[in-house]
């Protein structure tokens, strides 16, 4: 059947004025600062005197900077590992939490608690837990005959700690997204699958997973962009250390800008990060066909 | 269908939008001048165990002054970054706590601070009140931009007297003694020296003393004055190797890299009798006294950093922070400037010195010796006072003495040195590269 072109009735169409407040806020708090950062990335500025124009200096330094290379590698690694470790967990948890039994509601409520605390408070909490002499983590590790006493002091340990703490913090959020997605799947699909003889596992792979396609894309984009811009946890938990081993791009940007006060170069790092994160999320959206907005209920 | 009501609605919207624009524009611009033209002075201080004295004196000042002082206390290791960021914005404080030297050099370059030299010279009761070497330590190119406002803060080797007695040993006189002590305490299952490696400035303290004893204070003096080739002096390499040797010998235990000072991990561990020594700024005493009183009174003892056989440095030389200073923003004018100067002069009074002494700090005023008996622990007060009086040099902490652009990578390299990611030679090369 040929689809009818939808004509929006003129009365119902909101005027441009409705968008004005949002547009103005966007211009003042997002577009303008980005423009300024773009300008600053071509200058040398210590934050006190006037910026002086240096052309492409900061940008060419960006290509040849070992610390920057290390930071990009760490950021990409963190992003990939974040996706790989969190996605299976949040997918299963979200689908499980979408059920209606009473105990699930209570457990879910407890489970979502980390979502309510600020990342700074959580990072401070975990830093204390990881203290090798006074914290809990070394004791727990001892029970399993592991040595975690120097967790934050070893390059790998510190990286794993960040992966763990940010995961612990953001899993509830993504679980919530999946829970919402899973609850939207029509029961009739499961009923039909059951009649066809599909068990729980087949139902999961042939009904739940395909129906969650858009949810997966949304969660993935949020995870990727989030992991590329993690900052507060790193600042408090490891301060990029030991050495440079957890110095991911946003942290390097902060350290360059607000510790060494090389704000021109920090702006170049920031601009590069914006370009990369935008590029990656656009690419994800395009590759997954998310931009076509195809409904998972088509054909129903 | 176009609603006839659209016009009034549009007008409401444009008013709302205009309000939003005005509000955001105002928020973006902030106020001109440091404190928005109102009759008050914004004062920023670092928040720690001594900042209650600042509260008391601000309150006292406000009782009699037309210009009121509003005190902001900022805790944590980010004080320096926050102050520096604020100074570049329109929300700069009028009077602020700093470390002198490199911590204010950029502001002085930009003419952002009031030159206090004449004010100090005009009023002998003000200018001559302080120990000259300490007043000088806050000066740049012979001009004074700061007034001392805290006690002296040399880095001291604290130790647990009870643990030392049980092991039948004395505090180390030489570096070799120190290595012997490492063995002794390891055998007794005690961490020889607690080190809060998660905060690399604690590692810096060891390296500062090691270099001072190996090659004398003038090596870092040259570095501070812009002669970065001085990082290539053999003494720097030796001191870095000493640090590695101490780490390898287990002086700091196996997990010092995860121990933090700012969350009290190191001090608590030390107070629990798990570690025999703790190299830390003199404030550690007040810290222990308020958090672990019993330990501070019964077990806590102190000594100077050991000398090194064959080293050319003076064993009486000190590292640390000579003291902290108040500096005044150059935008403070007229009656506000008068009030600011009145406030600074309070810090030269006997009354202020007494308050510092009672808090366990050693004042920087010239007649402080008479007050030492009023200190909560006169022994400790006299030890510290004599230490400072007899010191041929008092090197300001490297991270405060160097400009931020060098201090940040230096701290990272020191952390890499202590965690075994850099050898002594690689550390020297990295510092020469800065």
XYZ file of C-alpha atoms in Angstrom:
734
model
C 0.000 0.000 0.000
C 1.326 3.352 -0.982
C 2.005 5.533 1.989
C 0.263 8.817 2.253
C 2.449 11.861 2.573
C 1.686 13.397 5.920
C 0.650 17.031 5.716
C 1.217 18.829 8.966
C -1.746 21.066 9.671
C -0.506 24.647 9.881
C -2.167 25.350 13.195
C -0.352 22.548 14.958
C 3.070 23.475 13.675
C 5.095 25.250 16.349
C 6.622 28.575 15.345
C 10.349 29.195 15.344
C 9.865 31.275 18.491
C 9.353 28.112 20.517
C 12.870 27.000 19.762
C 14.380 30.374 20.547
C 15.178 29.895 24.260
C 16.812 26.548 23.605
C 18.717 27.915 20.626
C 19.941 30.894 22.637
C 21.106 28.699 25.484
C 22.853 26.453 23.009
C 24.577 29.418 21.392
C 25.716 30.922 24.675
C 26.733 27.787 26.527
C 27.820 25.451 23.739
C 28.395 27.034 20.355
C 30.114 30.218 21.512
C 32.489 28.471 23.954
C 33.342 25.951 21.230
C 34.092 28.815 18.874
C 36.326 30.433 21.477
C 38.147 27.155 22.096
C 38.616 26.828 18.350
C 40.142 30.310 18.232
C 42.342 29.672 21.286
C 43.714 26.514 19.703
C 45.601 28.760 17.269
C 47.121 30.884 20.029
C 49.625 30.747 22.836
C 47.854 31.734 26.068
C 48.827 31.431 29.737
C 45.432 32.554 31.056
C 46.710 35.885 32.394
C 48.071 37.933 29.497
C 46.414 38.306 26.073
C 46.452 35.289 23.754
C 49.015 35.608 20.966
C 48.372 34.123 17.527
C 50.694 31.243 16.665
C 48.896 29.770 13.667
C 49.106 25.988 13.329
C 51.807 25.532 16.012
C 49.542 23.819 18.544
C 47.986 21.603 15.905
C 51.290 20.424 14.480
C 52.534 19.793 18.018
C 49.450 17.621 18.527
C 50.609 15.201 15.815
C 54.086 14.736 17.254
C 53.377 14.679 20.969
C 54.179 11.339 22.634
C 52.035 12.138 25.675
C 49.119 12.910 23.363
C 49.614 9.641 21.446
C 49.651 7.752 24.713
C 46.495 9.586 25.826
C 44.658 8.782 22.574
C 45.617 5.127 22.853
C 44.436 5.000 26.478
C 41.176 6.750 25.624
C 40.415 4.374 22.763
C 41.338 1.366 24.887
C 39.145 2.592 27.735
C 36.254 3.206 25.338
C 36.526 -0.231 23.749
C 36.882 -2.038 27.072
C 34.024 -0.034 28.566
C 31.729 -1.120 25.750
C 32.884 -4.727 25.801
C 32.556 -5.169 29.556
C 29.433 -3.114 30.200
C 27.185 -3.994 27.261
C 26.645 -7.685 28.106
C 26.078 -6.830 31.755
C 23.587 -4.015 31.185
C 21.771 -5.941 28.470
C 21.129 -8.927 30.716
C 20.421 -6.831 33.784
C 18.073 -4.545 31.891
C 16.066 -7.401 30.419
C 15.953 -9.067 33.823
C 14.874 -5.853 35.557
C 12.084 -5.378 33.010
C 10.199 -8.232 34.651
C 7.351 -7.475 36.968
C 8.031 -9.561 40.084
C 8.158 -7.686 43.364
C 11.663 -8.711 44.420
C 13.010 -7.345 41.157
C 11.580 -3.936 41.899
C 13.228 -3.834 45.313
C 16.561 -5.156 44.037
C 16.481 -2.777 41.089
C 15.879 0.165 43.401
C 18.921 -0.748 45.492
C 20.888 -1.451 42.373
C 20.236 2.001 40.938
C 21.663 3.781 43.987
C 25.122 4.557 42.491
C 23.280 6.578 39.867
C 22.213 9.070 42.509
C 25.649 9.946 43.928
C 28.020 12.438 42.302
C 31.051 10.964 40.542
C 33.374 12.980 42.742
C 31.909 11.481 45.911
C 32.079 8.005 44.371
C 35.696 8.444 43.295
C 36.675 9.619 46.782
C 34.860 6.645 48.272
C 36.662 4.217 45.996
C 40.006 5.867 46.574
C 39.582 5.145 50.273
C 38.425 1.589 49.581
C 41.554 1.000 47.446
C 43.937 2.309 50.141
C 46.374 -0.588 50.579
C 46.677 -0.185 54.351
C 43.307 1.050 55.518
C 40.953 0.170 52.670
C 38.746 -2.838 52.056
C 39.857 -3.875 48.587
C 43.175 -5.445 49.652
C 41.340 -7.598 52.231
C 38.811 -8.753 49.672
C 41.626 -9.551 47.250
C 43.364 -11.562 49.972
C 40.364 -13.847 50.376
C 40.767 -14.791 46.735
C 44.545 -15.005 47.020
C 44.979 -12.036 44.722
C 47.403 -9.203 45.268
C 45.619 -5.920 44.823
C 47.455 -4.061 47.552
C 49.164 -1.752 45.083
C 46.211 -1.430 42.729
C 46.329 2.323 42.126
C 50.136 2.272 42.090
C 50.601 -0.073 39.148
C 49.906 1.152 35.606
C 47.604 -1.772 34.760
C 45.960 -1.799 38.168
C 45.119 1.898 38.032
C 43.625 1.472 34.561
C 41.527 -1.499 35.656
C 40.401 0.456 38.729
C 39.110 3.263 36.500
C 37.365 0.786 34.221
C 35.781 -0.837 37.265
C 34.696 2.307 39.108
C 33.226 4.014 36.042
C 31.507 0.748 35.157
C 30.081 0.392 38.648
C 28.848 3.967 38.390
C 27.295 3.864 34.917
C 25.943 0.316 34.685
C 22.737 1.339 36.492
C 22.117 4.125 33.985
C 22.440 1.879 30.953
C 20.465 -0.842 32.686
C 17.683 1.691 33.042
C 17.757 2.354 29.286
C 17.593 -1.366 28.520
C 14.869 -1.891 31.078
C 12.761 0.731 29.311
C 13.522 -0.815 25.925
C 12.698 -4.336 27.069
C 9.420 -3.252 28.645
C 8.330 -1.852 25.274
C 8.550 -5.193 23.538
C 4.969 -6.399 22.929
C 4.053 -9.510 24.849
C 2.352 -10.869 21.719
C 5.763 -11.474 20.119
C 6.779 -13.734 22.990
C 3.429 -15.484 22.902
C 3.820 -16.144 19.198
C 7.379 -17.387 19.710
C 6.225 -19.665 22.523
C 3.540 -21.158 20.303
C 6.227 -21.824 17.705
C 8.119 -23.731 20.382
C 10.904 -21.250 21.189
C 12.430 -21.573 24.665
C 13.726 -18.700 26.832
C 17.123 -18.613 25.129
C 15.722 -18.606 21.598
C 13.167 -15.985 22.611
C 16.026 -13.810 23.893
C 18.044 -14.103 20.677
C 15.178 -13.957 18.224
C 12.737 -11.582 19.875
C 14.381 -9.540 22.641
C 17.713 -8.776 20.974
C 16.338 -7.669 17.567
C 13.645 -5.626 19.271
C 16.304 -3.837 21.356
C 18.268 -2.739 18.279
C 17.630 0.966 18.759
C 18.255 0.726 22.476
C 21.629 -0.908 21.830
C 22.613 1.895 19.470
C 21.532 4.592 21.918
C 23.345 2.995 24.810
C 26.451 2.389 22.697
C 26.675 5.993 21.535
C 26.255 7.224 25.113
C 28.885 4.778 26.369
C 31.397 5.660 23.685
C 31.006 9.402 24.029
C 30.947 9.046 27.824
C 34.121 6.958 27.924
C 35.906 9.392 25.607
C 35.132 12.205 28.031
C 35.584 10.532 31.454
C 37.318 13.008 33.665
C 36.283 13.401 37.301
C 36.915 9.770 38.226
C 40.422 9.913 36.755
C 41.198 13.237 38.425
C 40.371 11.961 41.880
C 41.236 8.297 41.678
C 44.620 8.384 39.929
C 45.342 11.927 38.710
C 46.452 10.402 35.435
C 49.085 8.370 37.251
C 51.146 6.530 38.055
C 53.199 8.573 35.622
C 51.073 8.883 32.490
C 49.468 5.470 32.656
C 45.870 6.650 33.121
C 46.312 10.046 31.509
C 43.423 9.827 29.035
C 42.717 12.691 26.616
C 40.319 14.744 28.810
C 42.694 14.479 31.758
C 45.668 15.490 29.614
C 43.616 18.450 28.441
C 42.908 19.485 32.039
C 46.495 19.041 33.117
C 47.830 21.021 30.163
C 45.272 23.769 30.630
C 44.767 24.130 34.351
C 47.957 22.787 35.884
C 50.617 23.798 33.374
C 48.471 26.721 32.117
C 49.285 26.130 28.475
C 45.721 27.011 27.492
C 46.358 27.334 23.770
C 47.601 23.763 23.444
C 44.890 22.518 25.815
C 42.321 24.132 23.512
C 43.763 22.260 20.544
C 43.458 19.003 22.514
C 39.864 19.928 23.422
C 38.964 20.758 19.832
C 40.496 17.492 18.611
C 38.452 15.631 21.224
C 35.207 17.293 20.113
C 35.923 16.449 16.478
C 36.808 12.832 17.297
C 33.813 12.224 19.568
C 31.394 13.769 17.066
C 32.940 11.762 14.244
C 32.741 8.482 16.116
C 29.134 8.960 17.179
C 28.059 10.000 13.662
C 29.840 6.961 12.292
C 28.113 4.676 14.800
C 24.716 6.107 13.986
C 25.313 5.731 10.256
C 26.765 2.207 10.416
C 23.899 0.945 12.529
C 21.211 2.554 10.395
C 19.921 4.359 13.444
C 19.452 7.575 11.460
C 16.823 5.892 9.264
C 14.622 5.662 12.344
C 13.220 2.317 11.271
C 10.686 1.135 13.811
C 11.211 -2.211 15.501
C 7.461 -2.705 15.296
C 7.321 -2.577 11.518
C 5.112 -5.248 10.105
C 3.149 -5.729 13.266
C -5.685 28.019 10.712
C -3.657 30.763 12.266
C -4.761 31.534 15.736
C -5.670 35.167 16.365
C -4.033 34.800 19.761
C -0.632 34.284 18.263
C 0.550 37.840 18.583
C 0.281 38.178 22.359
C 1.845 34.770 22.748
C 4.743 35.774 20.550
C 5.267 38.878 22.619
C 5.422 36.851 25.823
C 7.924 34.625 24.142
C 10.146 37.426 22.962
C 10.137 38.939 26.436
C 11.113 35.563 27.836
C 13.828 35.199 25.233
C 15.122 38.694 25.871
C 15.244 37.972 29.581
C 17.137 34.798 28.899
C 19.637 36.659 26.727
C 20.153 39.385 29.301
C 20.536 36.882 32.090
C 23.058 34.787 30.226
C 24.978 37.831 29.048
C 25.229 39.100 32.595
C 26.250 35.696 33.856
C 28.899 35.451 31.165
C 30.382 38.857 31.867
C 30.312 38.630 35.628
C 31.135 41.741 37.547
C 33.920 44.125 36.737
C 36.733 44.288 39.212
C 37.600 41.835 41.918
C 34.605 42.192 44.206
C 31.991 43.934 42.173
C 32.451 47.367 43.668
C 30.811 46.573 47.005
C 32.617 47.600 50.167
C 34.076 44.246 50.978
C 37.332 42.444 50.446
C 37.394 38.895 49.145
C 40.086 36.928 50.942
C 41.069 33.415 49.868
C 42.960 31.049 52.094
C 43.969 27.426 52.004
C 41.855 25.395 54.413
C 43.712 23.185 56.880
C 44.296 22.742 60.598
C 45.592 26.301 60.933
C 42.905 28.179 59.030
C 40.733 28.659 62.138
C 43.244 31.376 63.047
C 42.306 33.148 59.803
C 38.629 32.900 60.750
C 39.316 34.432 64.165
C 41.355 37.339 62.855
C 38.938 38.128 60.028
C 36.122 38.237 62.564
C 38.181 40.479 64.811
C 39.009 42.780 61.881
C 35.378 43.035 60.772
C 34.297 44.282 64.200
C 36.105 47.570 63.788
C 36.392 48.070 60.040
C 33.983 49.757 57.614
C 35.284 47.559 54.828
C 34.234 44.022 55.651
C 36.308 40.985 54.807
C 34.670 37.909 53.398
C 36.847 34.834 53.856
C 36.785 31.905 51.448
C 38.511 28.722 52.554
C 39.613 26.295 49.859
C 40.670 22.794 50.865
C 42.681 20.262 48.914
C 45.632 20.127 46.608
C 43.860 22.082 43.856
C 44.134 25.415 45.674
C 46.967 26.575 43.463
C 45.144 25.788 40.207
C 41.925 27.402 41.357
C 43.635 30.573 42.465
C 45.583 30.832 39.239
C 42.410 30.299 37.173
C 40.542 32.917 39.213
C 43.329 35.458 38.758
C 42.841 35.214 35.006
C 39.105 35.883 35.357
C 36.944 38.681 36.683
C 36.347 36.846 39.966
C 39.863 37.218 41.339
C 40.260 37.494 45.120
C 41.468 40.794 46.615
C 43.851 39.190 49.072
C 45.050 35.604 48.742
C 47.188 32.950 50.379
C 50.233 31.795 48.376
C 53.682 30.249 48.635
C 55.711 33.185 47.293
C 58.293 32.437 44.571
C 57.046 30.624 41.472
C 53.496 30.542 42.799
C 53.121 34.301 42.185
C 55.828 34.979 39.582
C 53.366 35.044 36.664
C 51.111 37.515 38.486
C 54.071 39.785 39.191
C 55.065 39.642 35.514
C 51.574 40.809 34.591
C 51.562 43.624 37.202
C 48.606 42.010 38.922
C 49.895 42.406 42.494
C 50.489 45.376 44.771
C 54.171 46.027 45.419
C 54.325 46.097 49.217
C 57.976 47.180 49.455
C 57.280 50.828 50.341
C 54.474 49.991 52.720
C 56.782 47.636 54.611
C 59.600 50.219 54.665
C 57.354 53.106 55.775
C 56.107 51.340 58.866
C 58.955 49.776 60.880
C 56.517 48.033 63.210
C 55.204 46.240 60.148
C 58.326 45.757 58.025
C 60.783 44.849 60.778
C 58.467 42.468 62.560
C 59.379 39.449 60.412
C 62.539 37.341 60.247
C 64.281 38.972 57.240
C 65.220 35.724 55.473
C 61.591 34.614 55.533
C 60.305 37.946 54.280
C 62.920 37.741 51.514
C 61.848 34.214 50.545
C 58.531 35.681 49.365
C 60.162 38.493 47.394
C 60.779 38.597 43.653
C 63.702 40.609 42.281
C 64.097 42.314 45.644
C 60.526 43.648 45.696
C 58.079 42.370 48.299
C 54.706 41.103 47.113
C 53.805 39.068 50.158
C 53.426 39.316 53.922
C 54.096 36.156 55.975
C 50.830 34.816 57.411
C 51.558 31.275 58.611
C 54.190 29.448 60.618
C 57.460 28.081 59.231
C 57.026 24.748 57.443
C 60.315 22.861 57.129
C 60.163 19.204 56.116
C 61.030 17.085 59.148
C 61.855 13.408 59.611
C 59.181 12.254 62.061
C 59.654 8.886 63.739
C 57.915 6.615 66.196
C 59.964 6.751 69.431
C 58.361 3.607 70.825
C 59.218 1.523 67.743
C 62.768 2.896 67.739
C 63.177 2.048 71.452
C 61.845 -1.467 70.955
C 64.339 -2.030 68.150
C 67.112 -0.344 70.167
C 68.029 2.067 67.389
C 68.594 5.802 66.950
C 67.297 8.162 64.257
C 69.622 8.052 61.217
C 72.678 10.320 61.171
C 73.723 9.331 57.661
C 72.129 7.786 54.594
C 73.921 4.514 55.424
C 72.255 4.542 58.848
C 68.957 4.985 57.073
C 69.573 1.878 54.928
C 70.481 -0.064 58.108
C 67.220 1.072 59.699
C 65.322 -0.133 56.639
C 66.721 -3.621 57.250
C 66.065 -3.489 60.989
C 62.436 -2.536 60.627
C 61.804 -4.952 57.789
C 62.964 -7.766 60.050
C 60.512 -6.541 62.656
C 57.718 -6.488 60.084
C 57.305 -2.720 60.276
C 57.265 -0.498 57.199
C 60.493 1.523 57.601
C 59.089 4.817 56.288
C 55.535 5.496 55.208
C 55.337 7.348 51.889
C 52.096 8.640 50.372
C 53.056 7.898 46.770
C 49.538 8.552 45.450
C 50.340 12.223 46.108
C 53.681 12.621 44.334
C 54.637 15.805 46.198
C 55.447 13.547 49.150
C 58.035 11.769 46.964
C 59.347 15.182 45.971
C 60.254 15.831 49.635
C 62.654 12.864 49.655
C 64.284 13.894 46.394
C 64.672 17.500 47.566
C 66.564 16.484 50.688
C 68.637 13.868 48.850
C 69.774 16.473 46.314
C 70.390 19.067 49.034
C 72.653 16.650 50.927
C 74.363 15.296 47.805
C 75.198 18.536 46.073
C 74.062 21.490 48.156
C 71.238 23.938 47.825
C 72.694 26.009 44.990
C 71.965 23.356 42.336
C 68.241 23.836 42.683
C 68.782 27.590 43.097
C 70.316 27.624 39.626
C 67.416 25.599 38.221
C 64.929 27.974 39.790
C 66.715 30.918 38.224
C 66.163 29.463 34.783
C 69.418 27.536 34.372
C 67.784 24.229 33.534
C 71.139 22.647 32.519
C 71.756 22.289 36.251
C 69.492 19.207 36.150
C 72.536 17.607 34.465
C 74.751 17.984 37.564
C 76.098 14.623 38.787
C 74.452 15.216 42.193
C 70.985 15.101 40.594
C 71.751 11.709 39.088
C 73.106 10.476 42.432
C 70.081 11.745 44.331
C 67.706 10.090 41.850
C 69.688 6.847 42.225
C 69.470 7.150 46.031
C 65.708 7.428 45.710
C 65.573 4.296 43.533
C 67.865 2.453 45.966
C 65.578 3.356 48.866
C 62.536 2.113 46.945
C 64.338 -1.093 45.955
C 65.525 -1.709 49.513
C 61.880 -1.598 50.601
C 62.202 1.588 52.624
C 58.630 2.546 51.784
C 57.074 -0.923 51.715
C 55.630 -2.525 48.602
C 52.462 -0.579 48.103
C 53.398 3.027 48.819
C 52.262 4.103 45.347
C 48.616 3.639 46.347
C 48.899 5.356 49.735
C 47.476 8.854 49.788
C 48.200 11.783 52.066
C 45.145 13.910 51.331
C 42.732 11.235 52.556
C 44.926 10.720 55.660
C 46.064 7.242 54.599
C 49.748 7.819 55.382
C 49.303 9.682 58.664
C 46.840 7.137 60.049
C 49.112 4.238 59.072
C 52.036 5.974 60.801
C 49.957 6.709 63.912
C 48.855 3.065 64.126
C 52.481 2.067 64.649
C 52.699 0.279 61.301
C 55.517 2.497 60.046
C 58.630 3.737 61.839
C 59.290 7.029 60.008
C 57.432 9.693 58.064
C 59.156 12.479 56.162
C 56.633 15.302 56.078
C 56.147 19.037 56.489
C 56.059 20.407 60.026
C 52.262 20.596 59.829
C 52.190 16.822 60.322
C 52.628 17.441 64.057
C 49.483 19.576 64.342
C 47.711 17.073 62.097
C 48.611 14.149 64.397
C 47.806 16.178 67.498
C 44.274 16.828 66.304
C 43.565 13.395 64.751
C 45.599 10.950 66.860
C 46.275 12.767 70.088
C 47.505 9.778 72.043
C 50.070 8.884 69.400
C 51.254 12.491 69.098
C 51.808 12.757 72.848
C 53.347 9.346 73.547
C 55.211 8.146 70.476
C 55.839 10.955 68.022
C 59.444 12.168 67.780
C 61.357 14.230 65.228
C 64.809 14.575 63.707
C 66.653 16.334 60.909
C 67.209 14.603 57.573
C 70.438 12.528 57.638
C 73.588 13.672 55.886
C 75.248 11.712 53.110
C 78.889 10.580 53.287
C 80.741 12.310 50.509
C 77.905 14.725 49.872
C 78.804 18.398 49.687
C 75.526 19.781 51.014
C 75.259 21.359 54.451
C 73.468 18.892 56.775
C 71.694 21.830 58.461
C 70.070 22.975 55.213
C 66.296 22.771 55.018
C 63.674 22.159 52.366
C 59.969 22.854 52.642
C 57.956 26.025 52.696
C 59.581 28.959 54.526
C 56.008 30.065 55.175
C 52.850 31.221 53.327
C 52.138 34.773 52.311
C 49.261 37.148 51.751
C 49.399 39.021 48.450
C 47.105 41.847 47.381
C 45.449 42.154 43.969
C 46.561 45.290 42.102
C 42.932 46.185 41.430
C 42.340 46.969 45.112
C 42.343 50.750 45.469
C 41.682 53.684 47.786
C 39.917 52.913 51.041
C 39.784 49.219 50.227
C 43.547 49.248 49.841
C 43.895 51.016 53.200
C 41.692 48.364 54.796
C 43.695 45.603 53.102
C 46.934 47.029 54.472
C 45.419 47.294 57.940
C 44.467 43.638 57.676
C 47.998 42.648 56.606
C 49.482 44.607 59.518
C 47.483 42.473 61.967
C 49.784 39.631 60.959
C 52.851 41.439 62.261
C 51.424 41.762 65.762
C 52.467 39.860 68.865
C 48.840 38.804 69.224
C 48.854 37.010 65.884
C 52.188 35.377 66.661
C 50.747 34.114 69.963
C 47.735 32.645 68.188
C 50.038 30.790 65.764
C 52.179 29.511 68.620
C 49.183 28.288 70.578
C 48.124 26.336 67.486
C 51.494 24.576 67.357
C 52.954 26.715 64.557
C 56.258 28.597 64.755
C 55.665 32.278 63.914
C 57.880 34.065 61.444
C 58.153 37.223 63.520
C 61.626 38.161 64.733
C 60.777 37.961 68.444
C 59.065 34.561 68.218
C 61.712 32.953 70.460
C 60.067 34.498 73.542
C 56.762 32.881 72.706
C 57.951 29.308 72.282
C 57.196 28.324 75.889
C 53.521 29.024 75.211
C 53.454 26.348 72.512
C 51.461 23.180 73.223
C 54.698 21.212 72.862
C 57.583 23.581 73.670
C 60.197 20.940 72.788
C 58.908 20.634 69.277
C 58.537 24.391 68.939
C 62.126 25.024 70.024
C 63.472 22.234 67.781
C 61.746 23.745 64.786
C 62.709 27.307 65.625
C 66.378 26.435 66.064
C 66.322 24.319 62.926
C 65.140 27.331 60.946
C 67.485 29.776 62.692
C 70.527 27.581 62.035
C 69.701 26.629 58.479
C 72.199 28.032 55.962
C 69.521 27.693 53.281
C 65.804 27.009 53.128
C 64.831 25.714 49.695
C 61.215 26.361 48.745
C 59.433 23.162 47.617
C 60.381 22.653 43.971
C 56.800 22.439 42.768
C 56.068 25.858 44.308
C 59.344 27.421 43.230
C 59.093 26.528 39.528
C 56.563 27.996 37.117
C 53.504 25.800 36.567
C 54.577 24.807 33.047
C 57.698 23.080 34.457
C 56.371 21.976 37.836
C 53.633 19.772 36.359
C 55.837 17.570 34.151
C 58.486 17.491 36.919
C 55.990 16.013 39.382
C 54.970 13.411 36.770
C 58.617 12.432 36.173
C 59.276 12.130 39.909
C 56.287 9.812 40.181
C 57.681 7.739 37.308
C 61.096 7.646 39.001
C 59.626 6.305 42.247
C 57.392 3.796 40.492
C 60.268 2.330 38.483
C 59.093 3.586 35.084
C 62.207 5.768 34.748
C 65.816 5.011 35.654
C 67.895 7.705 37.341
C 69.540 8.578 34.019
C 66.187 8.661 32.193
C 64.858 10.966 34.891
C 67.780 13.365 34.421
C 67.318 13.258 30.629
C 63.603 13.948 30.991
C 64.255 16.945 33.238
C 66.905 18.311 30.864
C 64.321 18.034 28.083
C 61.760 20.287 29.795
